């Protein structure tokens, strides 16, 4: 009987394990803090949604510094310092009566949300946009070099007044191209931002449907809006991915039992 209970507890601990990896190199404190903050607040909100505690959810949404101290806490069970950084998070409940299907659903939805965000289609577009902006900057610099070279040749071949006029004309043309590129880049960024928000809203709605399927349309919309900030924040994280749990033999410099 004792063996069966131990096996059940082990299975439950495994089910409630959430392993994430941050591949950003070098790992910045800002990015690490962003991930931990978003995951912590998202976990609190998911739990409150699942329990139907919407008044507390709204209060926590308005003032995250005043935590409602839900029965479920997100705890760092292991953390490896070798690159890339890997964290094992566990959702733990203080009330034994709440252990079971509810917690399993919470953890499952939590994992689904993380994976959906890290593999969102807009992530690829944002990377392409950064590459495009870099390419445009290189082109502008090349054009500037060509312009300087042409201006120098003109100054050698023509009188000073004409060279100055040609130089001014070249600068005006370059500035016009720069403005057009800036407008094009801004439009692309606005489109990417809209896609990111639309994606987060759709994901929030799906999360609510899984955590509290009985919510009416108005309630679901209200809940989705409270989840939006954390989903958007997590979407800005660099190098975040959901990973399979690592074995103890693969971890170095472990820190255990830190609550977040």
Short mmCIF file of C-alpha atoms in Angstrom, two decimals:
data_model
loop_
_atom_site.label_atom_id
_atom_site.label_comp_id
_atom_site.label_asym_id
_atom_site.label_seq_id
_atom_site.Cartn_x
_atom_site.Cartn_y
_atom_site.Cartn_z
CA UNK A 1 0.00 0.00 0.00
CA UNK A 2 2.84 2.36 0.91
CA UNK A 3 4.60 1.53 -2.36
CA UNK A 4 1.46 2.34 -4.34
CA UNK A 5 1.09 5.69 -2.58
CA UNK A 6 4.74 6.52 -3.26
CA UNK A 7 4.37 5.65 -6.94
CA UNK A 8 1.23 7.80 -7.17
CA UNK A 9 3.05 10.75 -5.63
CA UNK A 10 5.97 10.25 -8.05
CA UNK A 11 3.63 10.12 -11.04
CA UNK A 12 1.85 13.26 -9.85
CA UNK A 13 5.14 15.11 -9.39
CA UNK A 14 6.19 14.12 -12.91
CA UNK A 15 2.87 15.24 -14.38
CA UNK A 16 3.14 18.59 -12.62
CA UNK A 17 6.70 19.18 -13.83
CA UNK A 18 7.21 22.02 -16.32
CA UNK A 19 10.67 22.21 -17.85
CA UNK A 20 11.70 25.32 -19.76
CA UNK A 21 14.93 26.28 -21.46
CA UNK A 22 16.29 29.76 -22.22
CA UNK A 23 18.79 29.60 -25.08
CA UNK A 24 19.63 33.30 -25.17
CA UNK A 25 23.42 33.65 -25.29
CA UNK A 26 24.61 35.49 -23.36
CA UNK A 27 21.64 35.24 -21.03
CA UNK A 28 20.68 38.72 -19.86
CA UNK A 29 19.23 39.45 -16.44
CA UNK A 30 16.46 41.44 -18.12
CA UNK A 31 15.33 38.49 -20.25
CA UNK A 32 15.53 36.05 -17.32
CA UNK A 33 13.48 38.40 -15.11
CA UNK A 34 10.92 38.87 -17.89
CA UNK A 35 10.41 35.09 -18.24
CA UNK A 36 10.15 34.41 -14.50
CA UNK A 37 7.79 37.35 -13.91
CA UNK A 38 5.48 36.39 -16.78
CA UNK A 39 5.35 32.70 -15.82
CA UNK A 40 4.71 33.47 -12.15
CA UNK A 41 1.84 35.89 -12.80
CA UNK A 42 0.41 33.68 -15.54
CA UNK A 43 0.36 30.69 -13.16
CA UNK A 44 -1.48 32.69 -10.49
CA UNK A 45 -4.07 33.89 -13.00
CA UNK A 46 -4.58 30.43 -14.51
CA UNK A 47 -5.25 29.03 -11.04
CA UNK A 48 -7.74 31.78 -10.16
CA UNK A 49 -9.53 31.28 -13.49
CA UNK A 50 -9.79 27.54 -12.95
CA UNK A 51 -11.19 28.07 -9.46
CA UNK A 52 -13.72 30.65 -10.72
CA UNK A 53 -12.30 33.33 -8.42
CA UNK A 54 -12.86 36.18 -10.85
CA UNK A 55 -13.02 39.00 -8.29
CA UNK A 56 -9.55 38.05 -7.05
CA UNK A 57 -8.40 37.68 -10.65
CA UNK A 58 -9.43 41.26 -11.47
CA UNK A 59 -7.85 42.57 -8.27
CA UNK A 60 -4.59 40.76 -9.02
CA UNK A 61 -4.69 41.99 -12.62
CA UNK A 62 -4.99 45.58 -11.42
CA UNK A 63 -2.32 45.19 -8.75
CA UNK A 64 0.04 42.21 -9.24
CA UNK A 65 2.09 43.28 -6.21
CA UNK A 66 -0.77 42.19 -3.95
CA UNK A 67 -0.76 38.44 -4.53
CA UNK A 68 -3.93 36.56 -3.53
CA UNK A 69 -1.67 33.71 -2.34
CA UNK A 70 -3.53 30.94 -4.18
CA UNK A 71 -3.32 27.35 -3.03
CA UNK A 72 -1.17 26.54 -6.05
CA UNK A 73 2.39 27.86 -6.13
CA UNK A 74 4.97 27.68 -8.89
CA UNK A 75 8.24 26.40 -7.46
CA UNK A 76 11.70 26.02 -9.01
CA UNK A 77 12.60 22.42 -8.25
CA UNK A 78 15.88 22.46 -10.19
CA UNK A 79 17.95 25.01 -12.09
CA UNK A 80 21.06 24.30 -14.17
CA UNK A 81 23.69 26.94 -14.79
CA UNK A 82 25.36 25.36 -17.82
CA UNK A 83 24.42 26.88 -21.17
CA UNK A 84 21.59 26.93 -22.06
CA UNK A 85 19.88 27.72 -18.77
CA UNK A 86 17.26 25.10 -17.88
CA UNK A 87 14.59 25.35 -15.19
CA UNK A 88 12.30 22.68 -13.82
CA UNK A 89 9.14 24.23 -12.40
CA UNK A 90 6.57 22.39 -10.33
CA UNK A 91 3.00 23.43 -9.59
CA UNK A 92 2.40 22.62 -5.93
CA UNK A 93 -0.83 22.86 -3.93
CA UNK A 94 -1.02 23.42 -0.19
CA UNK A 95 -4.50 21.89 0.09
CA UNK A 96 -4.31 18.09 -0.46
CA UNK A 97 -8.00 18.02 -1.42
CA UNK A 98 -7.19 20.03 -4.54
CA UNK A 99 -4.56 17.61 -5.84
CA UNK A 100 -5.78 15.64 -8.83
CA UNK A 101 -7.51 16.36 -12.10
CA UNK A 102 -7.75 20.13 -11.58
CA UNK A 103 -4.00 20.49 -11.08
CA UNK A 104 -3.23 18.21 -14.02
CA UNK A 105 -5.44 20.34 -16.27
CA UNK A 106 -3.78 23.51 -15.00
CA UNK A 107 -0.28 22.24 -15.74
CA UNK A 108 -1.32 20.86 -19.13
CA UNK A 109 -2.83 24.21 -20.18
CA UNK A 110 0.22 26.02 -18.80
CA UNK A 111 2.50 23.92 -21.00
CA UNK A 112 0.23 24.38 -24.03
CA UNK A 113 0.31 28.16 -23.58
CA UNK A 114 4.11 28.29 -23.29
CA UNK A 115 4.63 26.07 -26.32
CA UNK A 116 2.09 28.00 -28.39
CA UNK A 117 3.80 31.31 -27.59
CA UNK A 118 7.33 30.08 -28.27
CA UNK A 119 6.27 28.59 -31.63
CA UNK A 120 3.95 31.43 -32.67
CA UNK A 121 4.03 32.24 -36.41
CA UNK A 122 4.81 35.90 -35.73
CA UNK A 123 8.12 34.90 -34.13
CA UNK A 124 9.51 33.97 -37.55
CA UNK A 125 8.15 37.17 -39.07
CA UNK A 126 9.79 39.26 -36.33
CA UNK A 127 13.12 37.58 -37.04
CA UNK A 128 12.68 38.24 -40.75
CA UNK A 129 11.80 41.87 -40.00
CA UNK A 130 14.99 42.33 -37.95
CA UNK A 131 17.03 40.79 -40.76
CA UNK A 132 15.31 43.04 -43.28
CA UNK A 133 15.98 46.14 -41.18
CA UNK A 134 19.65 45.16 -40.90
CA UNK A 135 19.86 44.60 -44.64
CA UNK A 136 18.26 47.98 -45.31
CA UNK A 137 20.74 49.66 -42.98
CA UNK A 138 23.63 48.02 -44.81
CA UNK A 139 22.24 49.17 -48.16
CA UNK A 140 21.91 52.72 -46.89
CA UNK A 141 25.52 52.70 -45.69
CA UNK A 142 26.65 51.34 -49.04
CA UNK A 143 24.70 54.08 -50.81
CA UNK A 144 26.31 56.65 -48.54
CA UNK A 145 29.78 55.35 -49.38
CA UNK A 146 29.00 55.42 -53.09
CA UNK A 147 27.61 58.91 -52.74
CA UNK A 148 30.72 60.10 -50.89
CA UNK A 149 32.94 58.55 -53.53
CA UNK A 150 30.94 60.12 -56.35
CA UNK A 151 31.00 63.45 -54.59
CA UNK A 152 34.75 63.26 -54.15
CA UNK A 153 35.24 62.53 -57.84
CA UNK A 154 32.95 65.40 -58.75
CA UNK A 155 34.87 67.72 -56.50
CA UNK A 156 38.07 66.78 -58.27
CA UNK A 157 36.58 67.23 -61.72
CA UNK A 158 34.26 70.17 -61.27
CA UNK A 159 34.30 73.51 -59.56
CA UNK A 160 33.46 73.78 -55.89
CA UNK A 161 30.01 75.28 -56.40
CA UNK A 162 28.76 72.51 -58.67
CA UNK A 163 30.21 69.83 -56.41
CA UNK A 164 28.34 71.32 -53.47
CA UNK A 165 25.04 71.29 -55.39
CA UNK A 166 25.53 67.69 -56.48
CA UNK A 167 26.44 66.71 -52.95
CA UNK A 168 23.26 68.33 -51.58
CA UNK A 169 21.18 66.62 -54.24
CA UNK A 170 22.68 63.27 -53.32
CA UNK A 171 21.97 63.83 -49.64
CA UNK A 172 18.35 64.72 -50.40
CA UNK A 173 17.92 61.56 -52.47
CA UNK A 174 19.47 59.46 -49.72
CA UNK A 175 17.27 61.07 -47.06
CA UNK A 176 14.20 60.37 -49.20
CA UNK A 177 15.17 56.71 -49.46
CA UNK A 178 15.80 56.58 -45.73
CA UNK A 179 12.34 57.98 -44.96
CA UNK A 180 10.68 55.53 -47.35
CA UNK A 181 12.51 52.63 -45.69
CA UNK A 182 11.52 53.89 -42.24
CA UNK A 183 7.86 54.06 -43.30
CA UNK A 184 8.05 50.57 -44.77
CA UNK A 185 9.70 49.19 -41.61
CA UNK A 186 7.17 50.92 -39.35
CA UNK A 187 4.29 49.44 -41.31
CA UNK A 188 5.83 45.98 -41.00
CA UNK A 189 6.31 46.44 -37.25
CA UNK A 190 2.72 47.59 -36.77
CA UNK A 191 1.49 44.56 -38.72
CA UNK A 192 3.69 42.28 -36.57
CA UNK A 193 2.42 43.91 -33.36
CA UNK A 194 -1.19 43.43 -34.46
CA UNK A 195 -0.52 39.80 -35.30
CA UNK A 196 1.12 39.26 -31.91
CA UNK A 197 -1.87 40.78 -30.06
CA UNK A 198 -4.40 38.83 -32.16
CA UNK A 199 -2.48 35.62 -31.49
CA UNK A 200 -2.35 36.31 -27.73
CA UNK A 201 -6.07 37.09 -27.60
CA UNK A 202 -6.92 33.89 -29.45
CA UNK A 203 -4.64 31.90 -27.15
CA UNK A 204 -6.15 33.53 -24.04
CA UNK A 205 -9.64 32.59 -25.22
CA UNK A 206 -8.56 28.96 -25.74
CA UNK A 207 -6.96 28.90 -22.29
CA UNK A 208 -10.20 30.11 -20.69
CA UNK A 209 -12.20 27.48 -22.57
CA UNK A 210 -9.96 24.76 -21.15
CA UNK A 211 -9.70 26.11 -17.60
CA UNK A 212 -13.30 27.28 -17.14
CA UNK A 213 -15.45 25.92 -19.99
CA UNK A 214 -18.71 27.07 -18.35
CA UNK A 215 -17.85 30.78 -18.64
CA UNK A 216 -20.30 32.80 -20.74
CA UNK A 217 -19.11 34.99 -23.58
CA UNK A 218 -18.87 38.19 -21.52
CA UNK A 219 -16.99 36.47 -18.70
CA UNK A 220 -14.67 34.75 -21.15
CA UNK A 221 -13.86 38.08 -22.78
CA UNK A 222 -13.14 39.66 -19.40
CA UNK A 223 -10.86 36.79 -18.37
CA UNK A 224 -9.02 36.81 -21.71
CA UNK A 225 -8.19 40.49 -21.28
CA UNK A 226 -6.67 39.85 -17.85
CA UNK A 227 -4.44 37.10 -19.29
CA UNK A 228 -3.27 39.20 -22.23
CA UNK A 229 -0.39 41.14 -20.53
CA UNK A 230 1.45 38.01 -19.40
CA UNK A 231 0.98 36.24 -22.74
CA UNK A 232 2.32 39.29 -24.59
CA UNK A 233 5.19 39.64 -22.14
CA UNK A 234 6.16 36.00 -22.52
CA UNK A 235 6.01 36.43 -26.28
CA UNK A 236 8.82 39.00 -26.04
CA UNK A 237 11.20 36.60 -24.29
CA UNK A 238 14.34 35.66 -26.18
CA UNK A 239 15.22 31.99 -26.60
CA UNK A 240 12.41 30.58 -24.46
CA UNK A 241 11.29 27.03 -25.22
CA UNK A 242 9.46 24.18 -23.54
CA UNK A 243 11.79 21.23 -22.94
CA UNK A 244 11.67 17.64 -21.81
CA UNK A 245 12.78 17.17 -18.19
CA UNK A 246 16.51 16.60 -17.86
CA UNK A 247 17.92 13.80 -15.74
CA UNK A 248 19.79 14.66 -12.58
CA UNK A 249 23.00 13.45 -14.13
CA UNK A 250 22.81 16.17 -16.79
CA UNK A 251 22.48 19.09 -14.43
CA UNK A 252 25.26 21.04 -12.74
CA UNK A 253 25.20 23.61 -9.95
CA UNK A 254 21.62 22.74 -8.94
CA UNK A 255 19.49 24.97 -6.75
CA UNK A 256 16.38 23.29 -5.35
CA UNK A 257 13.11 24.35 -3.77
CA UNK A 258 13.05 28.05 -4.68
CA UNK A 259 9.52 29.42 -4.86
CA UNK A 260 8.75 32.00 -7.52
#
